[in-house]
Amino acid sequence: MDQRTSVEPGLGEPPAHGRGALGRLGGWLLPQQRRLALYAALTVFVLALTALAWNATTGGADPQPPASAGAGTAQPPTSDPGDLRGTPGSDTGGGEEADARRPSGESALVANPLYDTGRLSPLPCPAPDLDIHDPDSVETFLNAMADCLDDTWQRQFDRAGIPFHPPRRVFWREPGRSPCRDYPSAAGAFYCRADTGIYIGVEDVVRKWNEADDSVVYASLIAHEYGHHVQGESGLLEYYHERRGQEADREDQNSWTRKSELQANCFAGAFLGSVQVSYPLTDADRSAVLTDAEATADRENGPEEERTHGTAENSRYWLDQGLTGQSPGTCNTWATENTALLE
Protein backbone atom coordinates (compact mmCIF):
# COMPACT_ATOMS: atom_id res chain seq x y z
CA MET A 1 0.00 0.00 0.00
CA ASP A 2 1.36 3.39 -0.94
CA GLN A 3 2.20 5.46 2.11
CA ARG A 4 3.24 8.63 0.33
CA THR A 5 1.19 10.34 -2.30
CA SER A 6 0.44 13.58 -4.08
CA VAL A 7 -3.34 13.86 -4.23
CA GLU A 8 -5.56 15.14 -7.01
CA PRO A 9 -8.24 17.69 -5.98
CA GLY A 10 -11.54 15.95 -5.58
CA LEU A 11 -13.92 16.80 -2.80
CA GLY A 12 -15.28 20.27 -2.18
CA GLU A 13 -14.74 22.41 0.88
CA PRO A 14 -15.05 20.59 4.20
CA PRO A 15 -18.55 20.77 5.65
CA ALA A 16 -19.20 22.82 8.78
CA HIS A 17 -19.43 20.80 11.98
CA GLY A 18 -21.82 21.37 14.86
CA ARG A 19 -25.45 21.04 15.85
CA GLY A 20 -26.71 24.42 14.65
CA ALA A 21 -28.11 27.40 16.49
CA LEU A 22 -28.85 27.21 20.19
CA GLY A 23 -32.49 27.57 21.21
CA ARG A 24 -33.82 25.44 18.36
CA LEU A 25 -35.58 22.17 19.07
CA GLY A 26 -36.51 20.22 16.00
CA GLY A 27 -36.46 23.40 13.93
CA TRP A 28 -39.23 25.31 15.75
CA LEU A 29 -39.30 27.84 18.62
CA LEU A 30 -41.23 27.33 21.82
CA PRO A 31 -44.13 29.84 22.38
CA GLN A 32 -42.28 31.90 24.99
CA GLN A 33 -39.21 31.96 22.77
CA ARG A 34 -41.35 33.30 19.90
CA ARG A 35 -42.40 36.31 21.99
CA LEU A 36 -38.82 36.95 23.10
CA ALA A 37 -37.64 36.66 19.53
CA LEU A 38 -40.29 39.18 18.38
CA TYR A 39 -39.28 41.70 21.06
CA ALA A 40 -35.64 41.25 20.12
CA ALA A 41 -36.39 41.78 16.45
CA LEU A 42 -38.31 45.02 17.16
CA THR A 43 -35.46 46.27 19.32
CA VAL A 44 -32.91 45.57 16.59
CA PHE A 45 -35.14 47.34 14.04
CA VAL A 46 -35.39 50.49 16.19
CA LEU A 47 -31.64 50.53 16.81
CA ALA A 48 -30.99 50.11 13.09
CA LEU A 49 -33.19 53.11 12.25
CA THR A 50 -31.38 55.18 14.87
CA ALA A 51 -27.97 54.23 13.49
CA LEU A 52 -29.11 54.99 9.94
CA ALA A 53 -30.29 58.44 10.93
CA TRP A 54 -27.02 59.18 12.77
CA ASN A 55 -24.96 57.97 9.84
CA ALA A 56 -26.87 60.17 7.41
CA THR A 57 -26.20 63.16 9.67
CA THR A 58 -22.50 62.59 10.23
CA GLY A 59 -21.64 61.23 6.81
CA GLY A 60 -20.45 57.95 8.33
CA ALA A 61 -16.94 56.75 9.06
CA ASP A 62 -14.53 55.59 6.40
CA PRO A 63 -14.94 51.86 5.90
CA GLN A 64 -12.09 49.66 7.07
CA PRO A 65 -10.34 47.56 4.43
CA PRO A 66 -11.05 43.84 4.63
CA ALA A 67 -8.52 41.78 6.51
CA SER A 68 -6.34 39.50 4.43
CA ALA A 69 -3.52 37.11 5.13
CA GLY A 70 -0.23 38.37 3.77
CA ALA A 71 1.76 36.12 1.47
CA GLY A 72 4.17 33.94 3.40
CA THR A 73 2.62 34.78 6.76
CA ALA A 74 1.91 31.77 8.92
CA GLN A 75 -0.69 31.84 11.66
CA PRO A 76 0.62 30.92 15.13
CA PRO A 77 0.15 27.25 16.00
CA THR A 78 -2.66 26.31 18.36
CA SER A 79 -2.72 23.44 20.80
CA ASP A 80 -5.77 21.76 19.26
CA PRO A 81 -4.83 18.62 17.32
CA GLY A 82 -5.70 18.68 13.66
CA ASP A 83 -5.84 22.47 13.38
CA LEU A 84 -4.75 24.11 10.17
CA ARG A 85 -1.39 25.77 10.52
CA GLY A 86 0.65 28.06 8.34
CA THR A 87 -2.55 29.09 6.59
CA PRO A 88 -1.80 30.95 3.37
CA GLY A 89 -3.88 33.75 1.89
CA SER A 90 -6.50 33.02 -0.72
CA ASP A 91 -4.09 33.97 -3.50
CA THR A 92 -1.24 31.56 -2.95
CA GLY A 93 0.87 33.05 -5.68
CA GLY A 94 0.55 36.73 -4.85
CA GLY A 95 -1.60 37.78 -7.81
CA GLU A 96 -1.14 38.14 -11.55
CA GLU A 97 2.35 39.61 -11.23
CA ALA A 98 3.52 36.61 -9.20
CA ASP A 99 1.87 34.21 -11.63
CA ALA A 100 3.77 35.85 -14.47
CA ARG A 101 7.03 35.13 -12.64
CA ARG A 102 6.17 31.50 -11.95
CA PRO A 103 7.48 29.09 -14.63
CA SER A 104 4.89 27.37 -16.78
CA GLY A 105 4.68 24.83 -19.57
CA GLU A 106 7.31 22.23 -20.33
CA SER A 107 10.15 24.51 -19.21
CA ALA A 108 8.72 24.39 -15.68
CA LEU A 109 9.53 20.68 -15.70
CA VAL A 110 12.84 20.34 -17.50
CA ALA A 111 14.42 23.81 -17.20
CA ASN A 112 12.98 25.26 -14.02
CA PRO A 113 15.01 28.18 -12.59
CA LEU A 114 14.98 26.33 -9.28
CA TYR A 115 17.41 23.82 -10.78
CA ASP A 116 20.03 26.56 -11.17
CA THR A 117 19.98 27.82 -7.57
CA GLY A 118 22.78 25.59 -6.33
CA ARG A 119 23.05 23.78 -3.02
CA LEU A 120 20.45 24.39 -0.35
CA SER A 121 21.65 26.75 2.35
CA PRO A 122 22.92 24.90 5.46
CA LEU A 123 20.50 26.66 7.80
CA PRO A 124 20.38 25.63 11.47
CA CYS A 125 17.75 22.99 12.15
CA PRO A 126 18.12 21.63 15.68
CA ALA A 127 15.60 18.80 15.82
CA PRO A 128 13.86 18.23 19.15
CA ASP A 129 13.97 14.81 20.78
CA LEU A 130 11.28 12.50 19.44
CA ASP A 131 9.19 10.11 21.49
CA ILE A 132 7.13 8.20 18.93
CA HIS A 133 4.73 6.99 21.65
CA ASP A 134 3.78 10.57 22.58
CA PRO A 135 1.60 12.30 19.93
CA ASP A 136 2.54 15.72 21.32
CA SER A 137 6.20 14.90 20.81
CA VAL A 138 5.56 13.72 17.24
CA GLU A 139 3.64 16.90 16.46
CA THR A 140 6.35 19.09 17.97
CA PHE A 141 8.97 17.29 15.91
CA LEU A 142 6.98 17.65 12.67
CA ASN A 143 6.42 21.35 13.28
CA ALA A 144 10.12 21.88 13.94
CA MET A 145 10.97 20.13 10.66
CA ALA A 146 8.32 22.12 8.81
CA ASP A 147 9.76 25.38 10.15
CA CYS A 148 13.18 24.38 8.81
CA LEU A 149 11.69 23.39 5.47
CA ASP A 150 9.87 26.72 5.22
CA ASP A 151 13.10 28.66 5.77
CA THR A 152 15.19 26.46 3.50
CA TRP A 153 12.90 26.51 0.49
CA GLN A 154 11.95 30.17 0.91
CA ARG A 155 15.61 31.07 0.50
CA GLN A 156 15.96 28.80 -2.53
CA PHE A 157 12.91 30.28 -4.25
CA ASP A 158 14.20 33.79 -3.56
CA ARG A 159 17.37 32.88 -5.44
CA ALA A 160 15.30 31.61 -8.35
CA GLY A 161 13.11 34.72 -8.39
CA ILE A 162 9.97 32.60 -8.02
CA PRO A 163 7.23 33.57 -5.54
CA PHE A 164 6.90 31.13 -2.67
CA HIS A 165 4.26 30.55 -0.04
CA PRO A 166 4.65 28.02 2.79
CA PRO A 167 2.18 25.14 2.85
CA ARG A 168 -0.61 24.63 5.30
CA ARG A 169 0.08 22.09 8.03
CA VAL A 170 -2.57 19.69 9.23
CA PHE A 171 -1.26 17.18 11.74
CA TRP A 172 -4.31 15.13 12.60
CA ARG A 173 -5.26 12.90 15.49
CA GLU A 174 -8.98 12.64 14.78
CA PRO A 175 -10.73 11.85 11.48
CA GLY A 176 -11.33 14.83 9.24
CA ARG A 177 -11.62 16.00 5.68
CA SER A 178 -9.34 17.84 3.29
CA PRO A 179 -10.41 19.27 -0.07
CA CYS A 180 -8.71 16.23 -1.61
CA ARG A 181 -9.78 13.31 0.57
CA ASP A 182 -10.99 12.21 3.94
CA TYR A 183 -8.48 11.17 6.56
CA PRO A 184 -7.27 8.89 8.00
CA SER A 185 -6.57 7.35 4.64
CA ALA A 186 -4.55 4.49 3.25
CA ALA A 187 -1.64 6.92 3.40
CA GLY A 188 -0.52 8.14 6.79
CA ALA A 189 0.56 11.36 5.07
CA PHE A 190 -0.31 13.18 1.86
CA TYR A 191 -0.06 16.51 0.09
CA CYS A 192 -3.22 18.17 -1.15
CA ARG A 193 -2.55 20.68 -3.91
CA ALA A 194 -6.15 21.97 -3.75
CA ASP A 195 -5.31 23.84 -0.53
CA THR A 196 -1.51 23.45 -0.62
CA GLY A 197 -1.69 21.45 2.57
CA ILE A 198 0.58 18.83 4.09
CA TYR A 199 -1.55 16.32 6.00
CA ILE A 200 0.05 13.90 8.45
CA GLY A 201 -1.52 11.71 11.12
CA VAL A 202 0.72 12.00 14.17
CA GLU A 203 -0.33 8.55 15.39
CA ASP A 204 -1.13 6.97 12.03
CA VAL A 205 2.36 7.43 10.63
CA VAL A 206 3.96 5.81 13.65
CA ARG A 207 1.74 2.75 13.19
CA LYS A 208 2.20 2.63 9.42
CA TRP A 209 5.96 2.95 9.82
CA ASN A 210 5.94 -0.02 12.24
CA GLU A 211 6.93 2.21 15.15
CA ALA A 212 10.29 3.09 13.65
CA ASP A 213 12.08 5.04 16.36
CA ASP A 214 14.69 6.81 14.20
CA SER A 215 13.59 10.43 13.87
CA VAL A 216 15.16 10.80 10.42
CA VAL A 217 12.47 8.49 8.99
CA TYR A 218 9.77 11.01 9.97
CA ALA A 219 11.93 13.93 8.88
CA SER A 220 12.23 12.30 5.47
CA LEU A 221 8.47 11.72 5.37
CA ILE A 222 7.53 15.37 5.87
CA ALA A 223 10.37 16.51 3.60
CA HIS A 224 8.98 14.25 0.86
CA GLU A 225 5.48 15.71 1.14
CA TYR A 226 7.04 19.18 1.26
CA GLY A 227 8.78 18.25 -1.98
CA HIS A 228 5.38 18.08 -3.68
CA HIS A 229 4.67 21.59 -2.40
CA VAL A 230 7.96 22.74 -3.90
CA GLN A 231 6.83 21.25 -7.19
CA GLY A 232 3.58 23.16 -6.94
CA GLU A 233 5.09 26.52 -6.04
CA SER A 234 7.68 26.26 -8.83
CA GLY A 235 4.99 25.81 -11.48
CA LEU A 236 6.06 22.25 -12.12
CA LEU A 237 3.05 20.48 -10.67
CA GLU A 238 0.53 22.33 -12.83
CA TYR A 239 2.11 21.25 -16.09
CA TYR A 240 2.72 17.73 -14.77
CA HIS A 241 -0.97 17.25 -13.97
CA GLU A 242 -1.94 18.71 -17.33
CA ARG A 243 0.28 16.29 -19.24
CA ARG A 244 -0.57 13.31 -17.09
CA GLY A 245 -4.25 14.00 -17.61
CA GLN A 246 -3.77 13.80 -21.37
CA GLU A 247 -2.54 10.22 -21.17
CA ALA A 248 -5.22 7.63 -21.86
CA ASP A 249 -3.09 4.63 -20.95
CA ARG A 250 -2.59 3.83 -17.26
CA GLU A 251 1.00 2.78 -17.83
CA ASP A 252 1.80 6.17 -19.38
CA GLN A 253 0.02 7.98 -16.54
CA ASN A 254 2.07 6.08 -13.98
CA SER A 255 5.33 6.93 -15.73
CA TRP A 256 4.53 10.61 -15.10
CA THR A 257 3.57 9.91 -11.50
CA ARG A 258 6.83 8.09 -10.79
CA LYS A 259 8.88 11.04 -12.01
CA SER A 260 7.01 13.30 -9.61
CA GLU A 261 7.36 10.94 -6.65
CA LEU A 262 11.03 10.19 -7.27
CA GLN A 263 11.76 13.90 -7.55
CA ALA A 264 10.02 14.49 -4.21
CA ASN A 265 12.28 11.78 -2.75
CA CYS A 266 15.29 13.64 -4.09
CA PHE A 267 14.09 16.99 -2.74
CA ALA A 268 13.69 15.33 0.67
CA GLY A 269 17.25 14.03 0.49
CA ALA A 270 18.58 17.45 -0.52
CA PHE A 271 17.00 19.00 2.55
CA LEU A 272 18.28 16.33 4.93
CA GLY A 273 21.75 16.64 3.47
CA SER A 274 21.74 20.42 3.81
CA VAL A 275 20.96 20.49 7.55
CA GLN A 276 23.47 17.86 8.67
CA VAL A 277 25.52 20.39 10.64
CA SER A 278 22.68 20.95 13.14
CA TYR A 279 20.76 17.72 12.47
CA PRO A 280 23.60 15.25 11.91
CA LEU A 281 22.99 11.89 10.30
CA THR A 282 25.03 8.99 11.58
CA ASP A 283 25.80 6.04 9.34
CA ALA A 284 22.91 4.26 11.05
CA ASP A 285 20.59 7.20 10.33
CA ARG A 286 21.59 7.28 6.69
CA SER A 287 21.06 3.55 6.39
CA ALA A 288 17.66 3.84 8.09
CA VAL A 289 16.38 6.57 5.79
CA LEU A 290 17.61 4.82 2.64
CA THR A 291 16.03 1.58 3.79
CA ASP A 292 12.82 3.52 4.42
CA ALA A 293 12.93 4.80 0.84
CA GLU A 294 13.05 1.21 -0.35
CA ALA A 295 10.21 0.17 1.95
CA THR A 296 7.89 2.92 0.68
CA ALA A 297 8.54 2.12 -2.98
CA ASP A 298 6.35 0.03 -5.27
CA ARG A 299 5.98 -3.63 -4.47
CA GLU A 300 8.17 -5.88 -6.55
CA ASN A 301 6.10 -7.55 -9.28
CA GLY A 302 3.06 -5.54 -8.18
CA PRO A 303 0.22 -4.74 -10.60
CA GLU A 304 0.70 -1.90 -13.09
CA GLU A 305 -1.92 0.32 -11.45
CA GLU A 306 0.21 0.42 -8.30
CA ARG A 307 3.49 1.31 -10.02
CA THR A 308 3.44 4.97 -8.99
CA HIS A 309 6.47 5.47 -6.71
CA GLY A 310 9.28 3.63 -8.44
CA THR A 311 11.21 0.49 -7.67
CA ALA A 312 12.93 0.07 -4.33
CA GLU A 313 16.29 0.57 -6.03
CA ASN A 314 15.21 3.79 -7.75
CA SER A 315 13.46 5.18 -4.69
CA ARG A 316 16.70 4.72 -2.77
CA TYR A 317 18.79 6.10 -5.65
CA TRP A 318 16.93 9.41 -5.89
CA LEU A 319 16.90 9.99 -2.14
CA ASP A 320 20.64 9.35 -2.09
CA GLN A 321 21.08 11.74 -5.03
CA GLY A 322 19.56 14.47 -2.92
CA LEU A 323 21.53 13.59 0.20
CA THR A 324 24.77 13.79 -1.76
CA GLY A 325 24.09 16.66 -4.14
CA GLN A 326 21.94 18.80 -1.82
CA SER A 327 20.72 20.78 -4.82
CA PRO A 328 17.41 20.92 -6.73
CA GLY A 329 19.46 20.56 -9.90
CA THR A 330 20.39 16.99 -8.96
CA CYS A 331 16.69 16.14 -8.77
CA ASN A 332 15.62 16.79 -12.35
CA THR A 333 13.86 13.51 -13.02
CA TRP A 334 12.09 15.09 -16.01
CA ALA A 335 15.28 15.48 -18.05
CA THR A 336 16.90 12.19 -17.08
CA GLU A 337 17.84 10.23 -20.18
CA ASN A 338 18.39 6.97 -18.31
CA THR A 339 14.79 5.77 -18.20
CA ALA A 340 15.80 2.75 -16.12
CA LEU A 341 16.13 5.17 -13.18
CA LEU A 342 12.46 6.09 -13.53
CA GLU A 343 10.95 2.62 -13.37
Coordinates of C-alpha atoms in Angstrom, one line a residue:
M1 CA 0.0 0.0 0.0
D2 CA 1.4 3.4 -0.9
Q3 CA 2.2 5.5 2.1
R4 CA 3.2 8.6 0.3
T5 CA 1.2 10.3 -2.3
S6 CA 0.4 13.6 -4.1
V7 CA -3.3 13.9 -4.2
E8 CA -5.6 15.1 -7.0
P9 CA -8.2 17.7 -6.0
G10 CA -11.5 16.0 -5.6
L11 CA -13.9 16.8 -2.8
G12 CA -15.3 20.3 -2.2
E13 CA -14.7 22.4 0.9
P14 CA -15.1 20.6 4.2
P15 CA -18.5 20.8 5.7
A16 CA -19.2 22.8 8.8
H17 CA -19.4 20.8 12.0
G18 CA -21.8 21.4 14.9
R19 CA -25.5 21.0 15.9
G20 CA -26.7 24.4 14.6
A21 CA -28.1 27.4 16.5
L22 CA -28.8 27.2 20.2
G23 CA -32.5 27.6 21.2
R24 CA -33.8 25.4 18.4
L25 CA -35.6 22.2 19.1
G26 CA -36.5 20.2 16.0
G27 CA -36.5 23.4 13.9
W28 CA -39.2 25.3 15.7
L29 CA -39.3 27.8 18.6
L30 CA -41.2 27.3 21.8
P31 CA -44.1 29.8 22.4
Q32 CA -42.3 31.9 25.0
Q33 CA -39.2 32.0 22.8
R34 CA -41.4 33.3 19.9
R35 CA -42.4 36.3 22.0
L36 CA -38.8 37.0 23.1
A37 CA -37.6 36.7 19.5
L38 CA -40.3 39.2 18.4
Y39 CA -39.3 41.7 21.1
A40 CA -35.6 41.3 20.1
A41 CA -36.4 41.8 16.4
L42 CA -38.3 45.0 17.2
T43 CA -35.5 46.3 19.3
V44 CA -32.9 45.6 16.6
F45 CA -35.1 47.3 14.0
V46 CA -35.4 50.5 16.2
L47 CA -31.6 50.5 16.8
A48 CA -31.0 50.1 13.1
L49 CA -33.2 53.1 12.2
T50 CA -31.4 55.2 14.9
A51 CA -28.0 54.2 13.5
L52 CA -29.1 55.0 9.9
A53 CA -30.3 58.4 10.9
W54 CA -27.0 59.2 12.8
N55 CA -25.0 58.0 9.8
A56 CA -26.9 60.2 7.4
T57 CA -26.2 63.2 9.7
T58 CA -22.5 62.6 10.2
G59 CA -21.6 61.2 6.8
G60 CA -20.4 58.0 8.3
A61 CA -16.9 56.8 9.1
D62 CA -14.5 55.6 6.4
P63 CA -14.9 51.9 5.9
Q64 CA -12.1 49.7 7.1
P65 CA -10.3 47.6 4.4
P66 CA -11.1 43.8 4.6
A67 CA -8.5 41.8 6.5
S68 CA -6.3 39.5 4.4
A69 CA -3.5 37.1 5.1
G70 CA -0.2 38.4 3.8
A71 CA 1.8 36.1 1.5
G72 CA 4.2 33.9 3.4
T73 CA 2.6 34.8 6.8
A74 CA 1.9 31.8 8.9
Q75 CA -0.7 31.8 11.7
P76 CA 0.6 30.9 15.1
P77 CA 0.1 27.2 16.0
T78 CA -2.7 26.3 18.4
S79 CA -2.7 23.4 20.8
D80 CA -5.8 21.8 19.3
P81 CA -4.8 18.6 17.3
G82 CA -5.7 18.7 13.7
D83 CA -5.8 22.5 13.4
L84 CA -4.8 24.1 10.2
R85 CA -1.4 25.8 10.5
G86 CA 0.7 28.1 8.3
T87 CA -2.6 29.1 6.6
P88 CA -1.8 31.0 3.4
G89 CA -3.9 33.7 1.9
S90 CA -6.5 33.0 -0.7
D91 CA -4.1 34.0 -3.5
T92 CA -1.2 31.6 -2.9
G93 CA 0.9 33.1 -5.7
G94 CA 0.6 36.7 -4.9
G95 CA -1.6 37.8 -7.8
E96 CA -1.1 38.1 -11.6
E97 CA 2.4 39.6 -11.2
A98 CA 3.5 36.6 -9.2
D99 CA 1.9 34.2 -11.6
A100 CA 3.8 35.9 -14.5
R101 CA 7.0 35.1 -12.6
R102 CA 6.2 31.5 -12.0
P103 CA 7.5 29.1 -14.6
S104 CA 4.9 27.4 -16.8
G105 CA 4.7 24.8 -19.6
E106 CA 7.3 22.2 -20.3
S107 CA 10.1 24.5 -19.2
A108 CA 8.7 24.4 -15.7
L109 CA 9.5 20.7 -15.7
V110 CA 12.8 20.3 -17.5
A111 CA 14.4 23.8 -17.2
N112 CA 13.0 25.3 -14.0
P113 CA 15.0 28.2 -12.6
L114 CA 15.0 26.3 -9.3
Y115 CA 17.4 23.8 -10.8
D116 CA 20.0 26.6 -11.2
T117 CA 20.0 27.8 -7.6
G118 CA 22.8 25.6 -6.3
R119 CA 23.1 23.8 -3.0
L120 CA 20.5 24.4 -0.3
S121 CA 21.7 26.8 2.4
P122 CA 22.9 24.9 5.5
L123 CA 20.5 26.7 7.8
P124 CA 20.4 25.6 11.5
C125 CA 17.8 23.0 12.2
P126 CA 18.1 21.6 15.7
A127 CA 15.6 18.8 15.8
P128 CA 13.9 18.2 19.2
D129 CA 14.0 14.8 20.8
L130 CA 11.3 12.5 19.4
D131 CA 9.2 10.1 21.5
I132 CA 7.1 8.2 18.9
H133 CA 4.7 7.0 21.7
D134 CA 3.8 10.6 22.6
P135 CA 1.6 12.3 19.9
D136 CA 2.5 15.7 21.3
S137 CA 6.2 14.9 20.8
V138 CA 5.6 13.7 17.2
E139 CA 3.6 16.9 16.5
T140 CA 6.3 19.1 18.0
F141 CA 9.0 17.3 15.9
L142 CA 7.0 17.6 12.7
N143 CA 6.4 21.4 13.3
A144 CA 10.1 21.9 13.9
M145 CA 11.0 20.1 10.7
A146 CA 8.3 22.1 8.8
D147 CA 9.8 25.4 10.1
C148 CA 13.2 24.4 8.8
L149 CA 11.7 23.4 5.5
D150 CA 9.9 26.7 5.2
D151 CA 13.1 28.7 5.8
T152 CA 15.2 26.5 3.5
W153 CA 12.9 26.5 0.5
Q154 CA 11.9 30.2 0.9
R155 CA 15.6 31.1 0.5
Q156 CA 16.0 28.8 -2.5
F157 CA 12.9 30.3 -4.2
D158 CA 14.2 33.8 -3.6
R159 CA 17.4 32.9 -5.4
A160 CA 15.3 31.6 -8.3
G161 CA 13.1 34.7 -8.4
I162 CA 10.0 32.6 -8.0
P163 CA 7.2 33.6 -5.5
F164 CA 6.9 31.1 -2.7
H165 CA 4.3 30.5 0.0
P166 CA 4.7 28.0 2.8
P167 CA 2.2 25.1 2.9
R168 CA -0.6 24.6 5.3
R169 CA 0.1 22.1 8.0
V170 CA -2.6 19.7 9.2
F171 CA -1.3 17.2 11.7
W172 CA -4.3 15.1 12.6
R173 CA -5.3 12.9 15.5
E174 CA -9.0 12.6 14.8
P175 CA -10.7 11.9 11.5
G176 CA -11.3 14.8 9.2
R177 CA -11.6 16.0 5.7
S178 CA -9.3 17.8 3.3
P179 CA -10.4 19.3 -0.1
C180 CA -8.7 16.2 -1.6
R181 CA -9.8 13.3 0.6
D182 CA -11.0 12.2 3.9
Y183 CA -8.5 11.2 6.6
P184 CA -7.3 8.9 8.0
S185 CA -6.6 7.4 4.6
A186 CA -4.6 4.5 3.2
A187 CA -1.6 6.9 3.4
G188 CA -0.5 8.1 6.8
A189 CA 0.6 11.4 5.1
F190 CA -0.3 13.2 1.9
Y191 CA -0.1 16.5 0.1
C192 CA -3.2 18.2 -1.1
R193 CA -2.6 20.7 -3.9
A194 CA -6.1 22.0 -3.8
D195 CA -5.3 23.8 -0.5
T196 CA -1.5 23.5 -0.6
G197 CA -1.7 21.5 2.6
I198 CA 0.6 18.8 4.1
Y199 CA -1.5 16.3 6.0
I200 CA 0.1 13.9 8.4
G201 CA -1.5 11.7 11.1
V202 CA 0.7 12.0 14.2
E203 CA -0.3 8.6 15.4
D204 CA -1.1 7.0 12.0
V205 CA 2.4 7.4 10.6
V206 CA 4.0 5.8 13.6
R207 CA 1.7 2.8 13.2
K208 CA 2.2 2.6 9.4
W209 CA 6.0 2.9 9.8
N210 CA 5.9 0.0 12.2
E211 CA 6.9 2.2 15.2
A212 CA 10.3 3.1 13.6
D213 CA 12.1 5.0 16.4
D214 CA 14.7 6.8 14.2
S215 CA 13.6 10.4 13.9
V216 CA 15.2 10.8 10.4
V217 CA 12.5 8.5 9.0
Y218 CA 9.8 11.0 10.0
A219 CA 11.9 13.9 8.9
S220 CA 12.2 12.3 5.5
L221 CA 8.5 11.7 5.4
I222 CA 7.5 15.4 5.9
A223 CA 10.4 16.5 3.6
H224 CA 9.0 14.3 0.9
E225 CA 5.5 15.7 1.1
Y226 CA 7.0 19.2 1.3
G227 CA 8.8 18.3 -2.0
H228 CA 5.4 18.1 -3.7
H229 CA 4.7 21.6 -2.4
V230 CA 8.0 22.7 -3.9
Q231 CA 6.8 21.3 -7.2
G232 CA 3.6 23.2 -6.9
E233 CA 5.1 26.5 -6.0
S234 CA 7.7 26.3 -8.8
G235 CA 5.0 25.8 -11.5
L236 CA 6.1 22.2 -12.1
L237 CA 3.0 20.5 -10.7
E238 CA 0.5 22.3 -12.8
Y239 CA 2.1 21.2 -16.1
Y240 CA 2.7 17.7 -14.8
H241 CA -1.0 17.2 -14.0
E242 CA -1.9 18.7 -17.3
R243 CA 0.3 16.3 -19.2
R244 CA -0.6 13.3 -17.1
G245 CA -4.3 14.0 -17.6
Q246 CA -3.8 13.8 -21.4
E247 CA -2.5 10.2 -21.2
A248 CA -5.2 7.6 -21.9
D249 CA -3.1 4.6 -20.9
R250 CA -2.6 3.8 -17.3
E251 CA 1.0 2.8 -17.8
D252 CA 1.8 6.2 -19.4
Q253 CA 0.0 8.0 -16.5
N254 CA 2.1 6.1 -14.0
S255 CA 5.3 6.9 -15.7
W256 CA 4.5 10.6 -15.1
T257 CA 3.6 9.9 -11.5
R258 CA 6.8 8.1 -10.8
K259 CA 8.9 11.0 -12.0
S260 CA 7.0 13.3 -9.6
E261 CA 7.4 10.9 -6.7
L262 CA 11.0 10.2 -7.3
Q263 CA 11.8 13.9 -7.5
A264 CA 10.0 14.5 -4.2
N265 CA 12.3 11.8 -2.8
C266 CA 15.3 13.6 -4.1
F267 CA 14.1 17.0 -2.7
A268 CA 13.7 15.3 0.7
G269 CA 17.2 14.0 0.5
A270 CA 18.6 17.4 -0.5
F271 CA 17.0 19.0 2.6
L272 CA 18.3 16.3 4.9
G273 CA 21.8 16.6 3.5
S274 CA 21.7 20.4 3.8
V275 CA 21.0 20.5 7.6
Q276 CA 23.5 17.9 8.7
V277 CA 25.5 20.4 10.6
S278 CA 22.7 20.9 13.1
Y279 CA 20.8 17.7 12.5
P280 CA 23.6 15.3 11.9
L281 CA 23.0 11.9 10.3
T282 CA 25.0 9.0 11.6
D283 CA 25.8 6.0 9.3
A284 CA 22.9 4.3 11.0
D285 CA 20.6 7.2 10.3
R286 CA 21.6 7.3 6.7
S287 CA 21.1 3.5 6.4
A288 CA 17.7 3.8 8.1
V289 CA 16.4 6.6 5.8
L290 CA 17.6 4.8 2.6
T291 CA 16.0 1.6 3.8
D292 CA 12.8 3.5 4.4
A293 CA 12.9 4.8 0.8
E294 CA 13.1 1.2 -0.4
A295 CA 10.2 0.2 1.9
T296 CA 7.9 2.9 0.7
A297 CA 8.5 2.1 -3.0
D298 CA 6.3 0.0 -5.3
R299 CA 6.0 -3.6 -4.5
E300 CA 8.2 -5.9 -6.6
N301 CA 6.1 -7.5 -9.3
G302 CA 3.1 -5.5 -8.2
P303 CA 0.2 -4.7 -10.6
E304 CA 0.7 -1.9 -13.1
E305 CA -1.9 0.3 -11.5
E306 CA 0.2 0.4 -8.3
R307 CA 3.5 1.3 -10.0
T308 CA 3.4 5.0 -9.0
H309 CA 6.5 5.5 -6.7
G310 CA 9.3 3.6 -8.4
T311 CA 11.2 0.5 -7.7
A312 CA 12.9 0.1 -4.3
E313 CA 16.3 0.6 -6.0
N314 CA 15.2 3.8 -7.8
S315 CA 13.5 5.2 -4.7
R316 CA 16.7 4.7 -2.8
Y317 CA 18.8 6.1 -5.6
W318 CA 16.9 9.4 -5.9
L319 CA 16.9 10.0 -2.1
D320 CA 20.6 9.3 -2.1
Q321 CA 21.1 11.7 -5.0
G322 CA 19.6 14.5 -2.9
L323 CA 21.5 13.6 0.2
T324 CA 24.8 13.8 -1.8
G325 CA 24.1 16.7 -4.1
Q326 CA 21.9 18.8 -1.8
S327 CA 20.7 20.8 -4.8
P328 CA 17.4 20.9 -6.7
G329 CA 19.5 20.6 -9.9
T330 CA 20.4 17.0 -9.0
C331 CA 16.7 16.1 -8.8
N332 CA 15.6 16.8 -12.3
T333 CA 13.9 13.5 -13.0
W334 CA 12.1 15.1 -16.0
A335 CA 15.3 15.5 -18.0
T336 CA 16.9 12.2 -17.1
E337 CA 17.8 10.2 -20.2
N338 CA 18.4 7.0 -18.3
T339 CA 14.8 5.8 -18.2
A340 CA 15.8 2.8 -16.1
L341 CA 16.1 5.2 -13.2
L342 CA 12.5 6.1 -13.5
E343 CA 11.0 2.6 -13.4

